[in-house]
Coordinates of C-alpha atoms and ligand atoms in Angstrom, one line a residue:
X27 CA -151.0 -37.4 -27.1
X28 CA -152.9 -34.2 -28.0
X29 CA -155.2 -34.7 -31.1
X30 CA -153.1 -33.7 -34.3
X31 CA -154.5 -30.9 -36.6
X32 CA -154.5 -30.7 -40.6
X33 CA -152.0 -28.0 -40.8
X34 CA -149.2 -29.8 -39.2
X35 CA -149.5 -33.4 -40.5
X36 CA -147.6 -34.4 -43.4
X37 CA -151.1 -36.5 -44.6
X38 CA -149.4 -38.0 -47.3
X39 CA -146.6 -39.8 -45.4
X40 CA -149.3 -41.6 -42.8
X41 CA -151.8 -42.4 -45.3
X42 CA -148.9 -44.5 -47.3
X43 CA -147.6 -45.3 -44.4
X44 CA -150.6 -46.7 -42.9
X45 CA -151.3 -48.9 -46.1
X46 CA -148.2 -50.4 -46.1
X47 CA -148.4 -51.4 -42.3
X48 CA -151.8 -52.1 -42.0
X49 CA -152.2 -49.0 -39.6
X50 CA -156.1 -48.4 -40.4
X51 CA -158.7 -50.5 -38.4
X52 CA -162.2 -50.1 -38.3
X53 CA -164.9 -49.1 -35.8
X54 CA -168.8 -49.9 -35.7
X55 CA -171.6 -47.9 -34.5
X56 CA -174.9 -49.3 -33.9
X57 CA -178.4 -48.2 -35.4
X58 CA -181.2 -48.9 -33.7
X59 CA -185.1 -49.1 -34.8
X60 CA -187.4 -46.6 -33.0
X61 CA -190.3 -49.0 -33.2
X62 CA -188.9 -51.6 -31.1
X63 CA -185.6 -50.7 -30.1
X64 CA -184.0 -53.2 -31.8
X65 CA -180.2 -53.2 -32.9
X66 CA -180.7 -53.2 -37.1
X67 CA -177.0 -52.8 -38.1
X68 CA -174.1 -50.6 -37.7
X69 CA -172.3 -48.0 -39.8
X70 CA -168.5 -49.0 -40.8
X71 CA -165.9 -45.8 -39.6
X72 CA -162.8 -46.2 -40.2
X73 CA -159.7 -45.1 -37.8
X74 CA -155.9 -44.8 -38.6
X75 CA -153.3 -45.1 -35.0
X76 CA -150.0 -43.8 -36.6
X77 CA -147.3 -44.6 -34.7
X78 CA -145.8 -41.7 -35.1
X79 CA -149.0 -39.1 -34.3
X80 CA -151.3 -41.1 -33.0
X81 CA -154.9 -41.3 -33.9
X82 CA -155.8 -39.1 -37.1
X83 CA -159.4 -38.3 -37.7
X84 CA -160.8 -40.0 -40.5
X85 CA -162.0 -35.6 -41.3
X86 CA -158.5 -35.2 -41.9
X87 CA -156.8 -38.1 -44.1
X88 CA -160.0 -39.3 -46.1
X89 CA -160.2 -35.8 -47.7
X90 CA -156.2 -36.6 -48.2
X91 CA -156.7 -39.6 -49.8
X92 CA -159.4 -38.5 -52.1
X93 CA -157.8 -36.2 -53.5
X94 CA -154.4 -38.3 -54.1
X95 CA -156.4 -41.4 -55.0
X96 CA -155.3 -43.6 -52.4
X97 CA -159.2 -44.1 -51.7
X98 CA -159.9 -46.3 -54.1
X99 CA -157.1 -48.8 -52.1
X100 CA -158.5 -47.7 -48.9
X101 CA -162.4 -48.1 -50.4
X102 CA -161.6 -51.1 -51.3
X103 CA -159.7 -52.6 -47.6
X104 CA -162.7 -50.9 -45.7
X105 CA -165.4 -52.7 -47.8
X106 CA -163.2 -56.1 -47.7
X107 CA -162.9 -55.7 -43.7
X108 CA -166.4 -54.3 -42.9
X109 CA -168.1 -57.0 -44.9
X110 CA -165.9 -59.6 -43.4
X111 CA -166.4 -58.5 -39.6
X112 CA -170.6 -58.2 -40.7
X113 CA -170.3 -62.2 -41.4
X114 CA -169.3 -62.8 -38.2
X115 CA -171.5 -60.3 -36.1
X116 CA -174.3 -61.9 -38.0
X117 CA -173.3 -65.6 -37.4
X118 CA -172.5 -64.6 -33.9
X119 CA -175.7 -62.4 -33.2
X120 CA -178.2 -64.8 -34.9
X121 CA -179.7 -61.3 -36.1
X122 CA -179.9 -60.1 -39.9
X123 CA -178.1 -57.2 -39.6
X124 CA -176.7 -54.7 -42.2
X125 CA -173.6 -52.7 -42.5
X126 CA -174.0 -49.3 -43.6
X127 CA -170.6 -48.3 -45.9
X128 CA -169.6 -44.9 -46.5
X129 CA -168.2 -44.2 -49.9
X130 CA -166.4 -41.8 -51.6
X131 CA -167.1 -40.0 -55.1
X132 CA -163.8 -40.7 -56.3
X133 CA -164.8 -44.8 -55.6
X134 CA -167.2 -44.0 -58.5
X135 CA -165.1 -42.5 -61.1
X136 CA -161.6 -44.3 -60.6
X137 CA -163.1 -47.2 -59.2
X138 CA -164.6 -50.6 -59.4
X139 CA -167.2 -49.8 -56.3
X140 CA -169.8 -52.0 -57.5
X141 CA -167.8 -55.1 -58.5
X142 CA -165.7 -54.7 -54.6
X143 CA -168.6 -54.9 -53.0
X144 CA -170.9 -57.4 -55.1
X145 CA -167.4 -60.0 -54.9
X146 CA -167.7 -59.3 -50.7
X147 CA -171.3 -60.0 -50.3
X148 CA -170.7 -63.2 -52.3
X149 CA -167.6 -63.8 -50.9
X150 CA -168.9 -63.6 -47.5
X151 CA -172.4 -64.7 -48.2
X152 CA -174.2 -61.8 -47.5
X153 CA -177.8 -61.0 -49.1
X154 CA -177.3 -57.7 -50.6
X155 CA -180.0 -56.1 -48.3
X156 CA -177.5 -56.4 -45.6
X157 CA -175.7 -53.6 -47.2
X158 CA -176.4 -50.4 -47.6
X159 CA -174.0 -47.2 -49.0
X160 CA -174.1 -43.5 -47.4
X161 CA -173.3 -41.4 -50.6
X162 CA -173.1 -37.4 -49.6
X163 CA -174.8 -34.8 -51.3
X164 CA -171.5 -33.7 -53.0
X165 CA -170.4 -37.2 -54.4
X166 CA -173.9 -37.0 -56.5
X167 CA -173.1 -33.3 -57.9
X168 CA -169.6 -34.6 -59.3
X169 CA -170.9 -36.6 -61.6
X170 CA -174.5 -36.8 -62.2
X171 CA -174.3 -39.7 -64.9
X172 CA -172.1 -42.1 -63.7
X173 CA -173.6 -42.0 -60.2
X174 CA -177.1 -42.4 -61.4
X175 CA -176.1 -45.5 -63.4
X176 CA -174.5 -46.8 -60.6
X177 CA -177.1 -46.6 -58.5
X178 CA -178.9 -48.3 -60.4
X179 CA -176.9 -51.2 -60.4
X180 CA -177.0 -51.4 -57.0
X181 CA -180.5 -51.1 -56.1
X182 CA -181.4 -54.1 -59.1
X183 CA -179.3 -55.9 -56.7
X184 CA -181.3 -55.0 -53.4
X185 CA -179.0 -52.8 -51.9
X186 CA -179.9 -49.7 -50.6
X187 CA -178.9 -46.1 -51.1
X188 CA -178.7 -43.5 -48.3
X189 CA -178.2 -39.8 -48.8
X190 CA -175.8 -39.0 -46.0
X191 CA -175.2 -35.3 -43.8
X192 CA -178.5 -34.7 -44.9
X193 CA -179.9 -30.9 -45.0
X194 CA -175.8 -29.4 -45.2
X195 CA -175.5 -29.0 -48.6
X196 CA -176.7 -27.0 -51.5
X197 CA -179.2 -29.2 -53.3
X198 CA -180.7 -31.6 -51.0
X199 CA -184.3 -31.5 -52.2
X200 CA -183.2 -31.2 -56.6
X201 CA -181.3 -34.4 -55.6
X202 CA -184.4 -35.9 -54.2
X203 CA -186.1 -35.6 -57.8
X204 CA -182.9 -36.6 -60.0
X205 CA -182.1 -39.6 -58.0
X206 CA -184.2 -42.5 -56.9
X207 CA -182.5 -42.9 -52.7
X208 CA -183.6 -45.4 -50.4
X209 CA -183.0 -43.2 -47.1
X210 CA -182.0 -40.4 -45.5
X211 CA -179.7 -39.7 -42.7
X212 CA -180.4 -36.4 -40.9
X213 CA -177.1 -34.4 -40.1
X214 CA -176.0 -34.2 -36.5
X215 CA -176.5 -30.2 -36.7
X216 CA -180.2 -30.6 -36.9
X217 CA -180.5 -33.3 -34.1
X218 CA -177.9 -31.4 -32.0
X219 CA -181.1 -28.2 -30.9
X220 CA -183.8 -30.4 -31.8
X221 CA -185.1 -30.1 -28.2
X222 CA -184.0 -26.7 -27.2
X223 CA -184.2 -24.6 -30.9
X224 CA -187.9 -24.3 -32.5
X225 CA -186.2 -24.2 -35.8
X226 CA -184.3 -27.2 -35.5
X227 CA -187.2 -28.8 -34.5
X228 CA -189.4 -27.1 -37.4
X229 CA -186.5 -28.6 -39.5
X230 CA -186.2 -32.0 -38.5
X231 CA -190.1 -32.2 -38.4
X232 CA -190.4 -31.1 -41.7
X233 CA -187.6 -33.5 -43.0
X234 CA -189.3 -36.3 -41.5
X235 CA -192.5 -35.4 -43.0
X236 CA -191.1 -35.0 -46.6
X237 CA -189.3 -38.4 -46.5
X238 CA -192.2 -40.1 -45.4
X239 CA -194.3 -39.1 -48.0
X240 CA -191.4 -39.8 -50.2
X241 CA -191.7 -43.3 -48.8
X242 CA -187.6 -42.9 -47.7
X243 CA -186.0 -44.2 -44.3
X244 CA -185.2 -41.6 -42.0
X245 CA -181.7 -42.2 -40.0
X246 CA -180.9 -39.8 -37.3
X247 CA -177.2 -39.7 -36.4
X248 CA -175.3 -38.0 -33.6
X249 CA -178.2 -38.6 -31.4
X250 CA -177.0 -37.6 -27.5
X251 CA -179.9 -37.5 -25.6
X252 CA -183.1 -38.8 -24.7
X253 CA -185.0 -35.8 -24.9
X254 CA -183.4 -35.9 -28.5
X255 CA -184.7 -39.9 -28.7
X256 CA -188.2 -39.2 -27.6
X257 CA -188.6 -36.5 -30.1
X258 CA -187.1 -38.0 -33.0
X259 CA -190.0 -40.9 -32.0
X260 CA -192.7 -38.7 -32.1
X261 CA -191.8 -37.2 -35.2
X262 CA -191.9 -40.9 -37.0
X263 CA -187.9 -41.3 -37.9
X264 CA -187.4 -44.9 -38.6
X265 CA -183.8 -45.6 -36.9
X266 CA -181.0 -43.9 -34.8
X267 CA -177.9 -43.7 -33.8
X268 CA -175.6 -41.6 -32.2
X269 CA -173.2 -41.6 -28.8
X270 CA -176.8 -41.9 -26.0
X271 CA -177.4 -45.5 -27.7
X272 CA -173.6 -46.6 -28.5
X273 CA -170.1 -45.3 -30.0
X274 CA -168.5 -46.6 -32.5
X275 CA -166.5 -50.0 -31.2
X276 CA -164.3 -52.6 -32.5
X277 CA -166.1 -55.6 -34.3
X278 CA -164.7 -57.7 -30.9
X279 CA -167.1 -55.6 -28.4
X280 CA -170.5 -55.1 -30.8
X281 CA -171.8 -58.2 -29.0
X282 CA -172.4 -55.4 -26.2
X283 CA -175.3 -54.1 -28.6
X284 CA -177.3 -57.2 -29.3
X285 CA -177.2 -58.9 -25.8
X286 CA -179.5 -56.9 -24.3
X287 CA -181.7 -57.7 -27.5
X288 CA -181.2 -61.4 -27.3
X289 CA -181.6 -61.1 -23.2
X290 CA -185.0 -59.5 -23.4
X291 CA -185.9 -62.3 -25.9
X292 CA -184.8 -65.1 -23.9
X293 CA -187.0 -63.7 -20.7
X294 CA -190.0 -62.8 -23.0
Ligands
C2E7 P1 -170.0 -39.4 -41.1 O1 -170.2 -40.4 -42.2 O2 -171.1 -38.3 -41.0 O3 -170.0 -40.2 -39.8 C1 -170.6 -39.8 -38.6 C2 -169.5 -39.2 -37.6 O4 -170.2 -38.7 -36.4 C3 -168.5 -40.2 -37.2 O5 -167.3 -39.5 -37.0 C4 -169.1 -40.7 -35.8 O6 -168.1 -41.2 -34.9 C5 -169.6 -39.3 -35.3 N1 -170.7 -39.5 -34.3 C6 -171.7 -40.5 -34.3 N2 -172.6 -40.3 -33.3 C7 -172.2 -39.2 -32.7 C8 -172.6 -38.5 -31.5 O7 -173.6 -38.8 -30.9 N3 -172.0 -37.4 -31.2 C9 -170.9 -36.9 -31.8 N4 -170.2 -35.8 -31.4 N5 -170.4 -37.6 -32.9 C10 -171.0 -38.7 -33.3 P2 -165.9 -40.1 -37.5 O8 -165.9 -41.6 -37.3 O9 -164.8 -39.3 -36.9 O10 -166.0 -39.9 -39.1 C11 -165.9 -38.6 -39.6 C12 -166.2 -38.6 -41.1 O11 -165.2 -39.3 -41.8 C13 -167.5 -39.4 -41.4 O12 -168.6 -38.6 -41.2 C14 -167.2 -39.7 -42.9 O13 -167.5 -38.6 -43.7 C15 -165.7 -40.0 -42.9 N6 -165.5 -41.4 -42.8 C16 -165.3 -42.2 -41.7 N7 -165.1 -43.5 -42.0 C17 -165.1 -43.6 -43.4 C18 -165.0 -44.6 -44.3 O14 -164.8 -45.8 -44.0 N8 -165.0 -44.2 -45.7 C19 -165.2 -43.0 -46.1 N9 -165.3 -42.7 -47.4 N10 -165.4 -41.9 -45.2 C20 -165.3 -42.2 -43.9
CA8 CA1 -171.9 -41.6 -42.8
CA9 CA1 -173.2 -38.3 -41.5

């Protein structure tokens, strides 16, 4: 089945369909620590298989379901499920690892984000450094107040903060100043010439150098290859992730990302 487009997808029918029957499921890709190549955690995407057109690209039907306000259902399902599958990868794994949840604006203003996700952790038994929220540059524009209260509610639990697609938008560095983030995730489009563009690599060297002084962790994501991976070491970026190291997979196969781990352990 070809890959459906925007234009011709009747959005609202799949996302309500796809709540009802439990068409959503979610995927995990791994971030790993440049210091010692360890797996740290993953990052929760979701995916939606519609019987009826196949697999929709969460860039098409979460902007849907922001806007209509079926996010704060989904927000909610996707924090449940991702927190859920992290007790086990953790119990299985023996490793402290995190999960890294994306979250929408909306999730603020309509929602109960902070209560969802503080009943999870203690639901699940999860110390609240094991969870960590990607917030785009837009979702802290909307509204300013509310965010930064929020925020703080979070990190006076322990959780952490990260400011995802980092360098796209229009007031990365004001943001910076107004709003006290744990970490940075550097967009794809900078990592993507990082080894064959002198500006991306001016770019991402300079990003690395602010956050550092900032005292902020520096993700790299969409990281493809290892000329990409030796730079981003070099430059001092904390962790990466991206398709060279592992795609995102089903909560069943991430045991592929920590044997190797355990395996160099066991023969050390
Ligand atoms: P994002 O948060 O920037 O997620 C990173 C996207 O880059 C993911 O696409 C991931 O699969 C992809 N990616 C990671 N490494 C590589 C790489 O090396 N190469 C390439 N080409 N791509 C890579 P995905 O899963 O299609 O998600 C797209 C966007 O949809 C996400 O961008 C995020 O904005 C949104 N999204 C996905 N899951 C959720 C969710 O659970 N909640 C919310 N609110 N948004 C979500
Ligand atoms: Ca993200
Ligand atoms: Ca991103």
């Amino acid at each position: 089945m070809n890959t459906p487009t925007a234009n011709h997808l009747p959005l609202n029918e799949i996302v309500r369909e796809a709540l009802s029957n439990q068409h959503f499921h979610m995927v995990y890709q791994p971030q790993f620590s440049v210091r010692n190549g360890e797996l740290l955690g993953f990052e929760a995407l979701i995916r939606c298989r519609s019987p009826r057109f196949g697999l929709v690209s969460p860039d098409l039907f979460i902007p849907y379901a922001e806007s209509s306000g079926d996010i704060i259902a989904l927000g909610r399902w996707i924090t449940r499920q991702s927190l859920l599958d992290l007790q086990n990868l953790r119990r299985q794994s023996g490793l402290p690892l995190y999960m890294s949840l994306n979250i929408s604006p909306a999730q603020f203003q309509g929602g109960d984000v902070f209560e969802s996700v503080m009943k999870c952790a203690l639901d699940f038994n999860l110390p609240p450094s094991a969870i960590k929220l990607e917030l785009t540059e837009t979702a802290l524009i909307q509204n300013p107040e509310l965010i930064a209260r929020s925020f703080k509610a979070f990190q006076s639990e322990g959780m952490q903060i990260w400011l995802d697609d980092f360098g796209t938008g229009f007031a990365s560095l004001n943001l910076l100043r107004e709003f006290k983030i744990d970490g940075l995730k550097i967009d794809k489009s900078f990592i993507d010439g990082l080894h064959t563009n002198e500006e991306d690599f001016t770019i991402c060297s300079a990003i690395i150098a602010m956050a550092q002084r900032l005292g902020l962790t520096i993700v790299a994501e969409g990281v493809e290859t290892e000329a990409q991976m030796q730079i981003l070491g070099q430059l001092g970026c904390d962790s990466l992730q991206g398709y060279l190291l592992g795609k995102p997979t089903p909560a069943e196969e991430c045991h592929a990302y920590w044997a190797p781990v355990l395996t160099q352990r066991q023969s050390a």
